Coordinates of C-alpha atoms and ligand atoms in Angstrom, one line a residue:
M28 CA -81.4 -78.7 7.7
T29 CA -84.3 -80.0 10.0
A30 CA -84.6 -80.1 13.8
S31 CA -84.3 -83.9 13.5
S32 CA -80.6 -83.5 12.7
G33 CA -80.4 -83.0 16.5
R34 CA -78.9 -79.5 16.1
R35 CA -80.1 -77.2 18.8
V36 CA -79.4 -74.1 20.8
L37 CA -79.4 -73.8 24.5
L38 CA -80.3 -70.3 25.4
A39 CA -79.2 -69.0 28.9
A40 CA -81.7 -67.3 31.2
P41 CA -81.0 -64.9 32.7
R42 CA -78.8 -63.2 30.1
G43 CA -78.2 -59.6 28.9
Y44 CA -79.2 -56.4 30.6
C45 CA -79.0 -56.3 34.4
A46 CA -80.9 -53.7 36.5
G47 CA -77.8 -51.4 36.8
V48 CA -77.2 -51.3 33.0
D49 CA -80.9 -50.8 32.2
R50 CA -81.0 -47.8 34.6
A51 CA -77.7 -46.3 33.2
V52 CA -78.7 -46.6 29.5
I53 CA -82.2 -45.2 30.2
A54 CA -80.6 -42.3 32.2
V55 CA -78.6 -41.3 29.1
E56 CA -81.7 -41.4 26.9
K57 CA -83.7 -39.4 29.4
A58 CA -81.0 -36.8 29.9
L59 CA -80.9 -36.4 26.1
E60 CA -84.7 -36.0 26.0
Q61 CA -84.9 -33.6 28.9
Y62 CA -81.8 -31.4 28.4
G63 CA -81.0 -31.9 24.7
A64 CA -77.7 -32.8 23.2
P65 CA -74.9 -32.9 24.0
I66 CA -74.8 -35.0 27.1
Y67 CA -71.2 -35.9 28.0
V68 CA -70.6 -39.3 29.5
R69 CA -67.4 -40.0 31.3
H70 CA -66.2 -43.4 30.2
E71 CA -68.5 -45.8 28.2
I72 CA -71.8 -45.7 30.1
V73 CA -71.6 -49.6 29.9
H74 CA -69.0 -51.7 28.2
N75 CA -70.8 -52.4 25.0
K76 CA -69.9 -51.2 21.6
Y77 CA -73.4 -51.2 20.2
V78 CA -74.9 -49.3 23.1
V79 CA -72.2 -46.7 22.9
Q80 CA -72.5 -46.3 19.1
T81 CA -76.4 -46.0 19.4
L82 CA -76.2 -43.4 22.2
E83 CA -73.5 -41.4 20.2
K84 CA -75.9 -41.2 17.3
K85 CA -78.5 -39.7 19.7
G86 CA -76.1 -37.0 20.9
A87 CA -74.1 -38.5 23.7
I88 CA -70.4 -37.7 23.7
F89 CA -68.1 -40.2 25.5
V90 CA -64.9 -38.9 27.1
E91 CA -62.3 -40.6 29.2
R92 CA -61.4 -37.6 31.4
T93 CA -63.6 -35.0 33.1
E94 CA -61.3 -32.3 31.8
E95 CA -62.4 -33.0 28.3
V96 CA -65.9 -31.7 29.0
P97 CA -66.2 -27.9 28.4
P98 CA -67.4 -25.8 31.4
G99 CA -71.2 -25.3 31.7
N100 CA -72.1 -28.8 30.4
I101 CA -73.7 -31.8 31.8
V102 CA -71.6 -34.9 32.5
M103 CA -72.8 -38.3 33.4
F104 CA -70.7 -40.8 35.3
S105 CA -70.8 -44.4 34.0
A106 CA -72.4 -47.4 35.7
H107 CA -69.0 -48.6 36.8
G108 CA -68.7 -45.7 39.3
V109 CA -66.1 -43.0 39.9
A110 CA -63.6 -42.1 42.7
P111 CA -64.6 -39.1 44.8
V112 CA -61.8 -37.1 43.1
V113 CA -63.8 -37.2 39.9
H114 CA -66.7 -35.5 41.6
D115 CA -64.2 -32.8 42.6
E116 CA -62.9 -32.5 39.0
A117 CA -66.5 -31.9 37.8
R118 CA -67.1 -29.2 40.4
Q119 CA -63.8 -27.5 39.4
G120 CA -64.7 -27.8 35.8
R121 CA -68.1 -26.2 36.5
L122 CA -70.1 -29.2 35.3
A123 CA -73.6 -30.3 36.3
T124 CA -73.4 -34.1 37.0
I125 CA -75.6 -37.1 36.8
D126 CA -74.3 -40.2 38.6
A127 CA -75.3 -43.4 36.8
T128 CA -73.2 -45.6 39.1
C129 CA -75.0 -48.9 39.7
P130 CA -76.4 -48.9 43.3
L131 CA -74.6 -52.3 43.8
V132 CA -71.3 -50.7 42.9
T133 CA -72.1 -47.8 45.3
K134 CA -72.7 -50.4 48.0
V135 CA -69.1 -51.6 47.6
H136 CA -67.8 -48.0 47.7
K137 CA -69.7 -47.5 51.0
E138 CA -68.2 -50.7 52.4
A139 CA -64.7 -49.5 51.5
V140 CA -65.3 -46.2 53.2
R141 CA -66.7 -47.9 56.4
Y142 CA -63.8 -50.3 56.7
A143 CA -61.2 -47.6 55.9
N144 CA -62.8 -45.4 58.7
E145 CA -62.3 -48.4 61.0
D146 CA -58.6 -48.5 59.9
Y147 CA -58.8 -51.9 58.2
D148 CA -56.4 -52.9 55.5
I149 CA -58.8 -53.6 52.5
L150 CA -57.9 -56.3 50.0
L151 CA -59.9 -55.5 46.9
I152 CA -60.1 -58.5 44.6
G153 CA -60.5 -57.2 41.0
H154 CA -58.9 -56.7 37.7
E155 CA -56.1 -54.1 37.5
G156 CA -57.0 -51.1 35.4
H157 CA -60.8 -51.8 35.3
E158 CA -62.9 -48.7 35.7
E159 CA -64.9 -50.1 38.6
V160 CA -61.7 -51.0 40.5
I161 CA -60.2 -47.5 39.9
G162 CA -63.4 -45.9 41.3
T163 CA -63.7 -48.2 44.4
S164 CA -59.9 -47.8 45.2
G165 CA -60.3 -44.1 45.0
E166 CA -62.6 -44.1 48.0
A167 CA -59.7 -45.0 50.3
P168 CA -56.4 -45.3 48.4
E169 CA -54.3 -45.5 51.6
H170 CA -56.3 -48.5 52.9
I171 CA -57.0 -50.4 49.7
Q172 CA -54.7 -52.8 47.8
L173 CA -55.7 -54.7 44.7
V174 CA -55.5 -58.5 44.6
D175 CA -55.8 -59.5 40.9
G176 CA -56.4 -63.2 41.3
P177 CA -55.0 -66.1 43.4
E178 CA -51.4 -65.6 42.0
D179 CA -51.3 -62.1 43.6
V180 CA -51.8 -63.3 47.1
A181 CA -48.2 -64.1 47.8
K182 CA -47.2 -60.4 47.4
V183 CA -49.9 -59.1 49.8
T184 CA -48.6 -57.6 53.0
V185 CA -50.8 -55.9 55.7
R186 CA -50.1 -53.7 58.8
D187 CA -52.1 -55.7 61.3
E188 CA -53.4 -59.3 60.5
S189 CA -56.3 -58.9 62.9
K190 CA -57.7 -56.0 60.9
V191 CA -58.0 -57.2 57.3
V192 CA -61.1 -57.4 55.1
W193 CA -61.6 -58.4 51.5
L194 CA -64.0 -56.8 49.1
S195 CA -64.4 -57.3 45.4
Q196 CA -65.3 -56.0 42.0
T197 CA -69.0 -56.8 41.2
T198 CA -68.3 -58.7 37.9
L199 CA -65.8 -61.3 38.7
S200 CA -65.8 -65.1 38.3
V201 CA -67.4 -66.4 41.5
D202 CA -65.3 -69.5 41.5
E203 CA -62.0 -67.8 40.9
T204 CA -62.8 -65.2 43.5
M205 CA -63.4 -67.9 46.1
E206 CA -60.0 -69.4 45.2
T207 CA -58.4 -66.0 45.9
V208 CA -60.4 -65.7 49.1
D209 CA -59.3 -69.2 50.3
A210 CA -55.7 -68.3 49.5
L211 CA -56.0 -65.0 51.4
K212 CA -57.6 -66.8 54.4
T213 CA -54.8 -69.3 54.5
K214 CA -52.4 -66.4 54.7
F215 CA -54.5 -64.2 57.0
P216 CA -56.8 -66.5 59.1
G217 CA -58.5 -63.5 60.7
L218 CA -59.6 -62.1 57.3
V219 CA -63.0 -60.5 57.5
S220 CA -65.6 -61.1 54.7
P221 CA -67.9 -58.4 53.3
P222 CA -71.3 -58.2 55.0
S223 CA -73.0 -59.3 51.8
D224 CA -71.9 -60.5 48.3
D225 CA -70.0 -57.9 46.3
I226 CA -70.2 -60.0 43.1
C227 CA -73.7 -58.9 42.2
Y228 CA -76.8 -61.0 41.6
A229 CA -76.6 -60.5 37.8
T230 CA -73.0 -61.6 37.5
Q231 CA -73.8 -64.7 39.6
N232 CA -76.9 -65.7 37.8
R233 CA -75.4 -65.4 34.3
Q234 CA -72.5 -67.6 35.4
L235 CA -74.9 -70.1 36.9
A236 CA -76.8 -70.4 33.6
V237 CA -73.6 -70.9 31.6
K238 CA -72.4 -73.5 34.0
Q239 CA -75.6 -75.4 33.4
M240 CA -75.3 -75.4 29.6
G241 CA -71.5 -75.9 29.5
A242 CA -71.6 -79.6 30.0
E243 CA -74.0 -80.1 27.0
A244 CA -73.0 -77.4 24.6
E245 CA -69.8 -78.2 22.6
L246 CA -69.7 -74.5 21.6
V247 CA -70.8 -71.5 23.6
I248 CA -71.2 -68.1 22.0
V249 CA -71.2 -65.2 24.4
V250 CA -72.5 -61.9 23.1
G251 CA -70.5 -59.0 24.6
S252 CA -67.7 -56.6 24.1
R253 CA -64.0 -57.2 24.7
N254 CA -63.8 -54.7 27.5
S255 CA -66.7 -56.1 29.4
S256 CA -65.5 -57.9 32.4
N257 CA -68.7 -59.9 33.2
S258 CA -69.0 -61.0 29.5
K259 CA -65.4 -62.2 29.4
R260 CA -66.0 -64.2 32.6
L261 CA -68.9 -66.0 30.9
V262 CA -66.4 -67.3 28.2
E263 CA -64.1 -68.6 31.0
V264 CA -67.0 -70.2 32.9
A265 CA -68.3 -71.9 29.8
K266 CA -64.9 -73.6 29.1
L267 CA -64.5 -74.6 32.8
A268 CA -68.0 -76.1 32.7
G269 CA -67.0 -78.4 29.9
S270 CA -67.7 -76.6 26.6
R271 CA -65.0 -77.5 24.0
E272 CA -65.0 -73.9 22.7
A273 CA -66.4 -70.6 23.8
Y274 CA -66.1 -67.3 22.0
L275 CA -67.0 -63.7 22.7
V276 CA -68.6 -61.7 19.8
D277 CA -70.0 -58.2 19.6
F278 CA -72.2 -59.1 16.6
A279 CA -73.5 -62.1 14.8
S280 CA -71.3 -61.1 11.8
E281 CA -68.2 -62.0 13.9
I282 CA -69.2 -65.7 14.2
D283 CA -66.9 -68.0 12.2
E284 CA -68.7 -70.9 10.3
A285 CA -65.8 -73.1 11.2
W286 CA -66.7 -73.0 14.9
L287 CA -69.8 -75.1 14.0
E288 CA -67.9 -78.1 12.6
G289 CA -69.0 -81.2 14.5
V290 CA -71.1 -79.2 16.8
T291 CA -74.6 -80.4 17.7
T292 CA -75.4 -78.2 20.6
V293 CA -74.6 -74.5 20.7
G294 CA -75.0 -72.5 24.0
V295 CA -75.9 -68.8 23.6
T296 CA -75.7 -66.2 26.3
S297 CA -74.9 -62.5 26.7
G298 CA -73.2 -60.2 29.2
A299 CA -75.0 -57.8 31.5
S300 CA -74.3 -54.8 29.2
V301 CA -75.8 -56.5 26.0
P302 CA -79.1 -55.5 24.5
E303 CA -81.3 -58.4 23.5
V304 CA -81.4 -57.4 19.8
L305 CA -77.8 -58.6 19.5
V306 CA -78.7 -62.0 20.8
E307 CA -81.7 -62.2 18.5
E308 CA -79.3 -61.6 15.6
V309 CA -77.1 -64.5 16.7
L310 CA -80.1 -66.8 17.1
Q311 CA -81.2 -65.8 13.6
W312 CA -77.7 -66.5 12.2
L313 CA -77.7 -69.9 13.9
A314 CA -81.2 -70.8 12.7
E315 CA -80.1 -70.1 9.1
R316 CA -77.5 -72.8 9.6
G317 CA -79.8 -75.5 11.0
Y318 CA -79.7 -74.6 14.6
G319 CA -83.3 -73.4 14.8
D320 CA -84.4 -75.5 17.8
V321 CA -84.0 -73.3 20.9
E322 CA -84.3 -74.6 24.5
I323 CA -84.1 -72.2 27.4
V324 CA -81.7 -73.1 30.3
K325 CA -83.1 -71.2 33.2
A326 CA -80.9 -70.7 36.3
A327 CA -82.7 -68.0 38.1
E328 CA -85.6 -65.5 38.0
E329 CA -84.7 -61.8 38.1
S330 CA -87.1 -59.1 39.1
I331 CA -84.8 -56.4 40.6
T332 CA -85.1 -52.8 39.2
F333 CA -83.5 -49.5 40.3
S334 CA -85.0 -46.1 40.1
L335 CA -83.3 -43.5 37.8
P336 CA -80.6 -41.2 39.1
K337 CA -82.3 -38.4 41.2
E338 CA -80.4 -35.6 39.4
L339 CA -82.7 -36.2 36.4
R340 CA -85.5 -34.5 38.3
R341 CA -83.5 -31.2 38.4
D342 CA -83.0 -28.5 35.7
L343 CA -79.3 -29.3 35.1
R344 CA -78.9 -27.0 32.1
E345 CA -79.8 -24.1 34.4
E346 CA -77.5 -25.4 37.1
A347 CA -74.6 -25.8 34.7
A348 CA -75.1 -22.2 33.4
A349 CA -75.2 -20.9 36.9
L350 CA -72.0 -22.6 37.8
V351 CA -70.2 -20.8 34.9
A352 CA -71.9 -17.5 35.7
E353 CA -71.0 -17.6 39.4
R354 CA -67.3 -17.7 38.6
G355 CA -67.3 -15.0 36.0
G356 CA -68.4 -17.0 33.0
S357 CA -64.9 -17.0 31.5
G358 CA -65.6 -20.5 30.2
T359 CA -62.1 -21.7 31.2
S360 CA -61.6 -24.7 33.5
E361 CA -59.7 -24.5 36.8
A362 CA -59.1 -28.2 36.9
Ligands
10D411 O1 -66.7 -54.6 32.5 P1 -68.0 -54.8 33.3 O2 -68.5 -56.2 33.3 O3 -67.7 -54.3 34.7 O4 -69.0 -53.8 32.8 P2 -70.2 -53.9 31.7 O5 -70.5 -52.4 31.4 O6 -69.9 -54.8 30.6 O7 -71.4 -54.5 32.5 C1 -72.1 -53.8 33.5 C2 -71.4 -53.8 34.8 C3 -71.1 -52.7 35.5 C4 -71.5 -51.4 35.2 C5 -70.2 -52.9 36.7 F1 -70.9 -53.1 37.7
SF4_412 FE1 -74.9 -53.4 38.8 FE2 -74.3 -56.0 38.7 FE3 -75.2 -54.8 36.6 FE4 -72.8 -54.2 37.5 S1 -73.4 -56.1 36.6 S2 -74.3 -52.7 36.8 S3 -73.2 -54.3 39.7 S4 -76.3 -55.1 38.5

């Protein structure tokens, strides 16, 4: 098949790793280098199957609960953030900690604490059960209620309509969130907005790029894992932007040849937790089927970076050993 067949790929830019994911993945690698295996990670460091499998091979052990980590070890908190109670659990379990929470998630935690201290009712727009929402809600459980989309607005009740603020998860659909906010504002005209966007720059930019390609691409392939909120949103945004079909795949091997029937233009993008090597494999797969002509659809420039968690500058193995020794070194957890 030649390029003259008109078959082509529109490749979104930006796509893939955001600054928070890059920082978190490097933090696990550095911790393994500095302290040696095992490094325990509470929850998937980022929601990507390939990243988790690769880090497991290097000596990371992923657990869902702090109590699963034996005393005297190092545990890292994932980029999605944790509730304060999780820091308490780690102390109780005599664990040295590294916090890989994305600074933009921490920003939302701080907003939640500030509004809770001012006794606001906080309406947190986000997806029920998502790790980030669990962490943010844990900052002020008595003040925060979850609003999981516009259809949830009807059931929201507040103590004082003049003291209500909305905050959000960082990886939501921008358009759907604005729908939810509009519905909340109709119900509570005095609703206060967060001081700056909670949906982060990376989520917004990846959605913008997909919107730009959605009108032209009959098919959009989003590389990302099933549990990745921001990756799933890209599929929804592609369909709303006009793409006939949009699919989420972890690996090129999951693409179905039948998806290409009657398709001239394929859009390709990836979620914020997806390494570029997985996109390259998808591009290679498409090129082998006549879609070798690749055009970049650029929606934004990104240059933001975050410094690594400060705990990586300390001797955490020594700290973890001291935590066990100071309480008698029995090796049993009090948590
Ligand atoms: O599910 P998600 O989109 O929140 O997480 P993922 O790990 O896929 O992407 C990075 C986003 C983070 C850590 C939340 F800010
Ligand atoms: Fe941080 Fe945004 Fe990346 Fe989440 S998606 S880790 S908030 S930069």
